[in-house]
mmCIF file of N, CA and C in Angstrom:
data_model
loop_
_atom_site.group_PDB
_atom_site.id
_atom_site.type_symbol
_atom_site.label_atom_id
_atom_site.label_comp_id
_atom_site.label_asym_id
_atom_site.label_seq_id
_atom_site.Cartn_x
_atom_site.Cartn_y
_atom_site.Cartn_z
ATOM 1 N N MET A 125 0.380 -1.079 -0.095
ATOM 2 C CA MET A 125 0.001 -0.007 0.031
ATOM 3 C C MET A 125 0.941 1.520 -0.043
ATOM 4 N N SER A 126 0.454 1.996 -0.963
ATOM 5 C CA SER A 126 1.554 3.345 -0.898
ATOM 6 C C SER A 126 1.021 4.190 0.087
ATOM 7 N N GLY A 127 2.171 5.069 0.393
ATOM 8 C CA GLY A 127 1.978 6.393 1.465
ATOM 9 C C GLY A 127 0.593 6.978 1.562
ATOM 10 N N THR A 128 0.559 7.403 0.485
ATOM 11 C CA THR A 128 -0.683 8.781 0.280
ATOM 12 C C THR A 128 -2.073 7.522 0.282
ATOM 13 N N LYS A 129 -1.776 6.421 0.098
ATOM 14 C CA LYS A 129 -3.340 6.064 0.217
ATOM 15 C C LYS A 129 -3.633 5.832 1.667
ATOM 16 N N LEU A 130 -2.397 4.856 2.684
ATOM 17 C CA LEU A 130 -2.183 4.672 3.806
ATOM 18 C C LEU A 130 -2.560 6.174 5.006
ATOM 19 N N LEU A 131 -2.237 7.372 4.085
ATOM 20 C CA LEU A 131 -2.907 8.350 4.766
ATOM 21 C C LEU A 131 -3.786 8.920 4.905
ATOM 22 N N GLU A 132 -4.774 8.333 3.574
ATOM 23 C CA GLU A 132 -6.188 8.791 3.213
ATOM 24 C C GLU A 132 -7.029 8.062 4.066
ATOM 25 N N LEU A 133 -6.442 6.744 4.283
ATOM 26 C CA LEU A 133 -7.085 5.778 5.255
ATOM 27 C C LEU A 133 -6.902 5.656 6.756
ATOM 28 N N ILE A 134 -5.850 7.126 7.057
ATOM 29 C CA ILE A 134 -5.936 7.429 8.800
ATOM 30 C C ILE A 134 -6.233 8.198 8.708
ATOM 31 N N LYS A 135 -6.929 9.335 7.598
ATOM 32 C CA LYS A 135 -7.643 10.571 7.424
ATOM 33 C C LYS A 135 -8.870 10.350 7.660
ATOM 34 N N LEU A 136 -9.665 8.983 7.039
ATOM 35 C CA LEU A 136 -10.819 8.505 6.932
ATOM 36 C C LEU A 136 -11.344 7.992 8.336
ATOM 37 N N ALA A 137 -10.049 7.088 8.746
ATOM 38 C CA ALA A 137 -10.274 6.388 10.177
ATOM 39 C C ALA A 137 -10.844 7.476 11.384
ATOM 40 N N GLY A 138 -10.179 9.065 11.197
ATOM 41 C CA GLY A 138 -10.189 9.787 12.412
ATOM 42 C C GLY A 138 -11.000 9.975 12.032
ATOM 43 N N LEU A 139 -11.827 10.565 10.978
ATOM 44 C CA LEU A 139 -13.228 11.679 10.546
ATOM 45 C C LEU A 139 -14.749 10.470 11.338
ATOM 46 N N GLN A 140 -14.084 8.637 10.961
ATOM 47 C CA GLN A 140 -15.260 8.763 11.423
ATOM 48 C C GLN A 140 -15.160 8.546 12.533
ATOM 49 N N ALA A 141 -13.941 8.006 13.642
ATOM 50 C CA ALA A 141 -14.483 8.197 14.805
ATOM 51 C C ALA A 141 -14.753 9.693 15.468
ATOM 52 N N ASN A 142 -13.846 10.993 14.763
ATOM 53 C CA ASN A 142 -14.829 11.755 15.861
ATOM 54 C C ASN A 142 -16.238 12.021 15.651
ATOM 55 N N ASP A 143 -16.952 11.645 14.347
ATOM 56 C CA ASP A 143 -18.553 11.223 14.305
ATOM 57 C C ASP A 143 -18.843 10.405 14.931
ATOM 58 N N THR A 144 -18.260 9.625 15.732
ATOM 59 C CA THR A 144 -19.068 8.830 16.813
ATOM 60 C C THR A 144 -19.045 9.532 18.039
ATOM 61 N N LEU A 145 -17.815 10.124 18.370
ATOM 62 C CA LEU A 145 -18.181 11.362 19.294
ATOM 63 C C LEU A 145 -19.286 11.985 19.197
ATOM 64 N N LYS A 146 -19.393 12.353 18.545
ATOM 65 C CA LYS A 146 -20.605 13.538 18.019
ATOM 66 C C LYS A 146 -21.648 12.986 17.265
ATOM 67 N N PRO A 147 -22.901 11.963 18.087
ATOM 68 C CA PRO A 147 -23.466 11.153 17.387
ATOM 69 C C PRO A 147 -24.882 12.365 16.396
ATOM 70 N N VAL A 148 -25.002 13.008 16.925
ATOM 71 C CA VAL A 148 -25.739 14.374 16.567
ATOM 72 C C VAL A 148 -25.325 15.416 16.079
ATOM 73 N N ASN A 149 -25.202 16.199 15.035
ATOM 74 C CA ASN A 149 -25.044 17.544 14.800
ATOM 75 C C ASN A 149 -26.113 18.258 14.907
ATOM 76 N N ILE A 150 -26.318 19.771 15.587
ATOM 77 C CA ILE A 150 -27.471 20.566 15.425
ATOM 78 C C ILE A 150 -26.448 21.957 14.544
ATOM 79 N N PHE A 151 -27.519 22.339 13.802
ATOM 80 C CA PHE A 151 -27.076 23.223 12.729
ATOM 81 C C PHE A 151 -28.387 24.675 13.077
ATOM 82 N N THR A 152 -28.107 25.349 12.153
ATOM 83 C CA THR A 152 -29.478 26.534 12.084
ATOM 84 C C THR A 152 -29.163 26.813 11.024
ATOM 85 N N GLY A 153 -30.576 27.166 10.440
ATOM 86 C CA GLY A 153 -30.804 27.252 9.171
ATOM 87 C C GLY A 153 -32.291 28.654 8.841
ATOM 88 N N LYS A 154 -32.353 28.918 8.052
ATOM 89 C CA LYS A 154 -33.205 29.400 7.250
ATOM 90 C C LYS A 154 -34.306 29.558 6.317
ATOM 91 N N VAL A 155 -35.464 29.062 6.285
ATOM 92 C CA VAL A 155 -36.410 28.847 5.680
ATOM 93 C C VAL A 155 -36.041 29.726 4.498
ATOM 94 N N ILE A 156 -36.267 29.022 3.478
ATOM 95 C CA ILE A 156 -35.972 30.047 1.961
ATOM 96 C C ILE A 156 -37.101 29.774 1.519
ATOM 97 N N ASN A 157 -37.498 28.433 1.637
ATOM 98 C CA ASN A 157 -39.109 28.471 0.385
ATOM 99 C C ASN A 157 -40.159 27.534 1.522
ATOM 100 N N ILE A 158 -41.225 27.381 1.196
ATOM 101 C CA ILE A 158 -42.385 26.514 2.003
ATOM 102 C C ILE A 158 -43.160 25.706 1.541
ATOM 103 N N LYS A 159 -43.446 26.264 0.203
ATOM 104 C CA LYS A 159 -44.053 25.051 -0.620
ATOM 105 C C LYS A 159 -43.161 24.208 -1.954
ATOM 106 N N PRO A 160 -42.400 22.983 -1.804
ATOM 107 C CA PRO A 160 -41.627 22.878 -0.604
ATOM 108 C C PRO A 160 -40.880 23.296 -0.176
ATOM 109 N N VAL A 161 -40.970 22.826 1.426
ATOM 110 C CA VAL A 161 -40.024 23.595 2.344
ATOM 111 C C VAL A 161 -38.471 22.765 1.685
ATOM 112 N N GLU A 162 -37.951 24.572 2.514
ATOM 113 C CA GLU A 162 -36.450 24.298 2.123
ATOM 114 C C GLU A 162 -35.473 24.998 2.931
ATOM 115 N N ILE A 163 -34.586 24.656 3.551
ATOM 116 C CA ILE A 163 -33.768 25.013 4.589
ATOM 117 C C ILE A 163 -32.326 25.414 4.094
ATOM 118 N N GLU A 164 -32.041 26.663 4.023
ATOM 119 C CA GLU A 164 -30.210 26.936 3.904
ATOM 120 C C GLU A 164 -29.815 26.773 4.857
ATOM 121 N N ILE A 165 -28.537 25.802 5.431
ATOM 122 C CA ILE A 165 -27.662 26.190 6.206
ATOM 123 C C ILE A 165 -26.263 26.649 5.392
ATOM 124 N N GLU A 166 -25.865 27.503 6.801
ATOM 125 C CA GLU A 166 -24.229 27.778 6.545
ATOM 126 C C GLU A 166 -24.589 28.791 5.319
ATOM 127 N N GLN A 167 -25.275 29.667 4.360
ATOM 128 C CA GLN A 167 -25.216 30.056 3.343
ATOM 129 C C GLN A 167 -24.748 29.019 2.305
ATOM 130 N N THR A 168 -24.886 28.028 1.898
ATOM 131 C CA THR A 168 -24.132 27.113 0.735
ATOM 132 C C THR A 168 -25.233 26.136 0.783
ATOM 133 N N ASN A 169 -25.650 25.639 2.168
ATOM 134 C CA ASN A 169 -26.193 24.138 1.462
ATOM 135 C C ASN A 169 -27.912 24.191 1.895
ATOM 136 N N ARG A 170 -28.452 23.872 0.723
ATOM 137 C CA ARG A 170 -29.711 23.888 0.771
ATOM 138 C C ARG A 170 -30.444 22.291 1.235
ATOM 139 N N ILE A 171 -31.177 22.526 1.857
ATOM 140 C CA ILE A 171 -31.933 21.133 2.686
ATOM 141 C C ILE A 171 -33.152 21.390 1.923
ATOM 142 N N LYS A 172 -33.754 19.768 0.937
ATOM 143 C CA LYS A 172 -34.794 20.201 0.639
ATOM 144 C C LYS A 172 -36.058 18.821 1.350
ATOM 145 N N SER A 173 -37.091 19.227 1.136
ATOM 146 C CA SER A 173 -38.139 18.884 1.955
ATOM 147 C C SER A 173 -38.026 17.161 1.811
ATOM 148 N N ASP A 174 -37.784 16.299 0.521
ATOM 149 C CA ASP A 174 -37.391 15.042 1.109
ATOM 150 C C ASP A 174 -36.409 14.812 1.927
ATOM 151 N N PHE A 175 -35.928 15.546 2.517
ATOM 152 C CA PHE A 175 -34.460 15.459 3.628
ATOM 153 C C PHE A 175 -34.989 15.968 5.134
ATOM 154 N N LEU A 176 -36.420 16.403 4.689
ATOM 155 C CA LEU A 176 -36.592 17.042 6.051
ATOM 156 C C LEU A 176 -37.738 16.691 6.892
ATOM 157 N N GLU A 177 -37.801 16.694 8.664
ATOM 158 C CA GLU A 177 -38.527 16.389 9.039
ATOM 159 C C GLU A 177 -39.033 17.401 9.620
ATOM 160 N N VAL A 178 -40.406 17.804 9.471
ATOM 161 C CA VAL A 178 -40.911 19.002 10.368
ATOM 162 C C VAL A 178 -42.164 18.404 10.979
ATOM 163 N N PRO A 179 -41.820 18.999 12.433
ATOM 164 C CA PRO A 179 -43.052 18.188 13.893
ATOM 165 C C PRO A 179 -44.611 19.108 13.280
ATOM 166 N N GLU A 180 -45.254 18.610 13.882
ATOM 167 C CA GLU A 180 -46.915 19.297 13.824
ATOM 168 C C GLU A 180 -46.788 20.465 14.555
ATOM 169 N N ASN A 181 -46.376 20.603 15.448
ATOM 170 C CA ASN A 181 -46.013 22.046 15.940
ATOM 171 C C ASN A 181 -45.623 22.705 15.065
ATOM 172 N N LEU A 182 -45.038 22.896 14.091
ATOM 173 C CA LEU A 182 -44.489 23.676 13.024
ATOM 174 C C LEU A 182 -45.300 24.061 11.800
ATOM 175 N N THR A 183 -45.965 23.599 11.764
ATOM 176 C CA THR A 183 -46.855 23.209 10.598
ATOM 177 C C THR A 183 -48.625 23.904 11.150
ATOM 178 N N ASP A 184 -49.044 24.769 10.367
ATOM 179 C CA ASP A 184 -50.758 25.143 10.374
ATOM 180 C C ASP A 184 -51.466 23.530 10.513
ATOM 181 N N HIS A 185 -52.432 23.424 11.345
ATOM 182 C CA HIS A 185 -52.839 22.386 11.697
ATOM 183 C C HIS A 185 -54.009 22.545 12.730
ATOM 184 N N PHE A 186 -54.874 21.733 12.781
ATOM 185 C CA PHE A 186 -56.204 21.642 13.288
ATOM 186 C C PHE A 186 -56.141 21.199 14.901
ATOM 187 N N ILE A 187 -57.091 21.577 15.769
ATOM 188 C CA ILE A 187 -56.892 20.898 17.080
ATOM 189 C C ILE A 187 -58.133 20.848 17.655
ATOM 190 N N CYS A 188 -58.578 19.657 17.968
ATOM 191 C CA CYS A 188 -60.394 19.940 18.887
ATOM 192 C C CYS A 188 -60.023 20.191 20.211
ATOM 193 N N MET A 189 -60.675 21.410 20.826
ATOM 194 C CA MET A 189 -60.648 21.734 21.877
ATOM 195 C C MET A 189 -61.955 21.343 22.796
ATOM 196 N N THR A 190 -62.192 21.639 23.860
ATOM 197 C CA THR A 190 -63.857 21.547 24.687
ATOM 198 C C THR A 190 -63.685 22.663 25.544
ATOM 199 N N GLU A 191 -65.282 22.979 25.648
ATOM 200 C CA GLU A 191 -65.400 24.240 26.134
ATOM 201 C C GLU A 191 -65.669 23.681 27.534
ATOM 202 N N VAL A 192 -65.308 24.225 28.789
ATOM 203 C CA VAL A 192 -65.792 23.566 30.058
ATOM 204 C C VAL A 192 -66.099 24.713 31.154
ATOM 205 N N GLU A 193 -67.312 24.433 31.678
ATOM 206 C CA GLU A 193 -67.754 25.317 32.599
ATOM 207 C C GLU A 193 -66.425 25.857 33.761
ATOM 208 N N LYS A 194 -66.895 27.196 34.174
ATOM 209 C CA LYS A 194 -65.944 27.184 34.925
ATOM 210 C C LYS A 194 -65.401 27.141 36.510
ATOM 211 N N ASP A 195 -66.383 26.389 36.589
ATOM 212 C CA ASP A 195 -65.626 25.771 38.425
ATOM 213 C C ASP A 195 -65.292 24.147 37.463
ATOM 214 N N PHE A 196 -65.056 24.188 36.721
ATOM 215 C CA PHE A 196 -63.949 23.133 36.325
ATOM 216 C C PHE A 196 -62.577 22.597 36.230
ATOM 217 N N ASN A 197 -62.324 21.469 37.221
ATOM 218 C CA ASN A 197 -61.054 21.212 37.562
ATOM 219 C C ASN A 197 -60.907 19.498 37.951
ATOM 220 N N ASN A 198 -61.642 19.016 37.355
ATOM 221 C CA ASN A 198 -61.173 17.380 37.423
ATOM 222 C C ASN A 198 -61.534 16.912 35.972
ATOM 223 N N VAL A 199 -60.395 16.680 35.153
ATOM 224 C CA VAL A 199 -60.733 15.951 33.898
ATOM 225 C C VAL A 199 -61.789 14.682 33.904
ATOM 226 N N GLU A 200 -62.236 14.207 35.191
ATOM 227 C CA GLU A 200 -62.514 12.778 34.919
ATOM 228 C C GLU A 200 -63.914 13.027 35.110
ATOM 229 N N ASP A 201 -64.155 14.389 35.445
ATOM 230 C CA ASP A 201 -65.784 15.475 35.578
ATOM 231 C C ASP A 201 -65.964 15.339 33.975
ATOM 232 N N LYS A 202 -66.409 14.583 34.120
ATOM 233 C CA LYS A 202 -67.044 14.978 31.882
ATOM 234 C C LYS A 202 -68.409 15.683 32.145
ATOM 235 N N SER A 203 -69.205 15.507 33.211
ATOM 236 C CA SER A 203 -70.295 16.657 32.953
ATOM 237 C C SER A 203 -70.621 17.706 33.025
ATOM 238 N N LYS A 204 -68.923 18.692 32.934
ATOM 239 C CA LYS A 204 -68.757 19.747 33.134
ATOM 240 C C LYS A 204 -68.447 19.952 31.461
ATOM 241 N N TYR A 205 -68.229 19.016 30.576
ATOM 242 C CA TYR A 205 -67.395 19.051 29.325
ATOM 243 C C TYR A 205 -68.587 19.866 28.417
ATOM 244 N N ARG A 206 -69.233 20.638 27.718
ATOM 245 C CA ARG A 206 -69.496 20.878 26.635
ATOM 246 C C ARG A 206 -68.776 20.667 25.143
ATOM 247 N N GLU A 207 -69.874 21.023 24.169
ATOM 248 C CA GLU A 207 -69.294 20.430 22.714
ATOM 249 C C GLU A 207 -67.722 21.126 22.372
ATOM 250 N N ARG A 208 -66.809 20.306 21.405
ATOM 251 C CA ARG A 208 -65.823 19.946 21.306
ATOM 252 C C ARG A 208 -66.080 21.269 19.736
ATOM 253 N N LYS A 209 -65.089 21.877 19.790
ATOM 254 C CA LYS A 209 -64.894 22.632 18.503
ATOM 255 C C LYS A 209 -63.254 22.406 18.115
ATOM 256 N N LYS A 210 -63.436 23.047 16.769
ATOM 257 C CA LYS A 210 -62.549 22.499 15.930
ATOM 258 C C LYS A 210 -61.751 24.458 15.818
ATOM 259 N N TYR A 211 -60.373 24.554 15.999
ATOM 260 C CA TYR A 211 -59.702 25.136 15.706
ATOM 261 C C TYR A 211 -58.448 24.942 14.709
ATOM 262 N N ILE A 212 -57.783 26.224 14.354
ATOM 263 C CA ILE A 212 -57.039 26.162 13.678
ATOM 264 C C ILE A 212 -55.512 26.536 14.095
ATOM 265 N N ILE A 213 -54.623 25.995 14.114
ATOM 266 C CA ILE A 213 -53.239 26.410 14.779
ATOM 267 C C ILE A 213 -52.366 27.361 13.573
ATOM 268 N N TYR A 214 -52.334 28.358 13.582
ATOM 269 C CA TYR A 214 -51.392 28.989 12.577
ATOM 270 C C TYR A 214 -49.932 28.904 13.229
ATOM 271 N N ARG A 215 -49.404 27.823 12.801
ATOM 272 C CA ARG A 215 -47.656 28.008 13.506
ATOM 273 C C ARG A 215 -46.652 27.636 12.024
ATOM 274 N N GLY A 216 -47.520 27.089 11.091
ATOM 275 C CA GLY A 216 -46.215 26.532 10.215
ATOM 276 C C GLY A 216 -45.375 27.265 9.621
ATOM 277 N N LEU A 217 -44.089 27.257 9.403
ATOM 278 C CA LEU A 217 -42.992 28.028 9.154
ATOM 279 C C LEU A 217 -43.526 29.060 7.934
ATOM 280 N N LYS A 218 -42.685 30.111 8.130
ATOM 281 C CA LYS A 218 -42.822 30.886 6.962
ATOM 282 C C LYS A 218 -40.848 31.348 6.514
ATOM 283 N N VAL A 219 -40.903 32.041 5.306
ATOM 284 C CA VAL A 219 -40.006 31.878 4.436
ATOM 285 C C VAL A 219 -38.918 33.352 5.638
ATOM 286 N N GLY A 220 -37.854 32.985 5.508
ATOM 287 C CA GLY A 220 -37.883 34.212 6.512
ATOM 288 C C GLY A 220 -37.069 33.286 7.774
ATOM 289 N N ASP A 221 -37.766 32.813 8.777
ATOM 290 C CA ASP A 221 -37.927 32.417 9.802
ATOM 291 C C ASP A 221 -36.068 31.282 9.988
ATOM 292 N N LYS A 222 -36.024 31.644 11.313
ATOM 293 C CA LYS A 222 -34.911 30.905 11.711
ATOM 294 C C LYS A 222 -35.271 29.910 12.479
ATOM 295 N N VAL A 223 -34.491 28.600 12.105
ATOM 296 C CA VAL A 223 -35.148 26.898 12.715
ATOM 297 C C VAL A 223 -33.565 26.465 13.521
ATOM 298 N N ILE A 224 -33.795 25.926 14.432
ATOM 299 C CA ILE A 224 -32.711 24.955 14.826
ATOM 300 C C ILE A 224 -32.558 23.398 14.239
ATOM 301 N N LEU A 225 -32.105 22.402 14.023
ATOM 302 C CA LEU A 225 -32.102 21.244 12.877
ATOM 303 C C LEU A 225 -30.960 20.683 13.529
ATOM 304 N N ALA A 226 -31.485 19.207 13.788
ATOM 305 C CA ALA A 226 -30.897 18.010 14.095
ATOM 306 C C ALA A 226 -30.290 17.287 12.803
ATOM 307 N N ARG A 227 -29.452 16.956 12.959
ATOM 308 C CA ARG A 227 -29.286 15.627 12.114
ATOM 309 C C ARG A 227 -28.211 14.781 13.346
ATOM 310 N N SER A 228 -28.227 13.043 13.002
ATOM 311 C CA SER A 228 -27.216 12.487 13.272
ATOM 312 C C SER A 228 -26.272 11.950 12.352
ATOM 313 N N ALA A 229 -25.376 11.321 12.617
ATOM 314 C CA ALA A 229 -23.973 11.340 12.076
ATOM 315 C C ALA A 229 -23.973 10.379 11.380
ATOM 316 N N GLY A 230 -24.091 11.275 10.382
ATOM 317 C CA GLY A 230 -24.043 10.077 8.877
ATOM 318 C C GLY A 230 -25.168 9.911 8.048
ATOM 319 N N GLY A 231 -25.796 10.791 9.184
ATOM 320 C CA GLY A 231 -27.771 10.537 8.614
ATOM 321 C C GLY A 231 -27.864 11.438 7.595
ATOM 322 N N GLN A 232 -28.868 11.432 6.782
ATOM 323 C CA GLN A 232 -28.986 12.182 5.530
ATOM 324 C C GLN A 232 -30.486 12.909 5.715
ATOM 325 N N LYS A 233 -31.277 12.650 7.376
ATOM 326 C CA LYS A 233 -32.384 13.441 7.540
ATOM 327 C C LYS A 233 -32.284 14.408 8.201
ATOM 328 N N TYR A 234 -32.704 15.667 8.713
ATOM 329 C CA TYR A 234 -32.495 16.915 9.304
ATOM 330 C C TYR A 234 -33.913 17.041 10.107
ATOM 331 N N TYR A 235 -33.892 17.002 11.345
ATOM 332 C CA TYR A 235 -35.392 17.311 12.057
ATOM 333 C C TYR A 235 -35.368 17.976 12.388
ATOM 334 N N VAL A 236 -36.030 19.063 11.949
ATOM 335 C CA VAL A 236 -36.335 20.502 12.584
ATOM 336 C C VAL A 236 -36.958 20.722 13.921
ATOM 337 N N ILE A 237 -36.016 21.077 15.206
ATOM 338 C CA ILE A 237 -36.718 20.753 15.972
ATOM 339 C C ILE A 237 -37.344 22.211 16.754
ATOM 340 N N ASP A 238 -37.145 23.473 15.665
ATOM 341 C CA ASP A 238 -38.298 24.884 16.770
ATOM 342 C C ASP A 238 -37.368 25.950 15.851
ATOM 343 N N ARG A 239 -38.463 26.873 15.882
ATOM 344 C CA ARG A 239 -37.859 27.991 15.416
ATOM 345 C C ARG A 239 -37.125 28.355 16.548
ATOM 346 N N ILE A 240 -36.604 29.643 16.066
ATOM 347 C CA ILE A 240 -35.343 30.534 16.712
ATOM 348 C C ILE A 240 -36.373 31.957 16.697
ATOM 349 N N GLY A 241 -35.996 32.660 17.976
ATOM 350 C CA GLY A 241 -37.136 34.018 17.432
ATOM 351 C C GLY A 241 -38.456 34.136 17.513
ATOM 352 N N GLU A 242 -39.191 35.354 17.668
ATOM 353 C CA GLU A 242 -40.478 35.387 17.636
ATOM 354 C C GLU A 242 -40.879 35.153 15.912
ATOM 355 N N THR A 243 -42.336 35.017 15.932
ATOM 356 C CA THR A 243 -43.033 34.826 14.842
ATOM 357 C C THR A 243 -44.104 36.033 14.531
ATOM 358 N N GLU A 244 -44.396 36.235 13.569
ATOM 359 C CA GLU A 244 -45.755 37.295 13.155
ATOM 360 C C GLU A 244 -46.856 36.712 13.851
#
């Protein structure tokens, strides 16, 4: 084996060992497109929706809620429940939002953890 090839193998082993010490990589990014979602990290790398997992709390979604009487204190007391109503939660990502992403070492999926800062 040539010296150059051996040196490349040693470098590769060192990089792999370093990755095992950091099982998760954390990034910050900026949403640059919504449909489909696309996030830019480090001003050069764009992550497309195929490689992103966005949690429900960062999407526009429906939630059912039940109105209760003023003296309601016990979830088990169903007699104090009123009808359920469906509401829309507007929490979807917007162009320009800054986000925190996690990626497992060697993985291709990025998991959007949360938004950074305030939203409009």
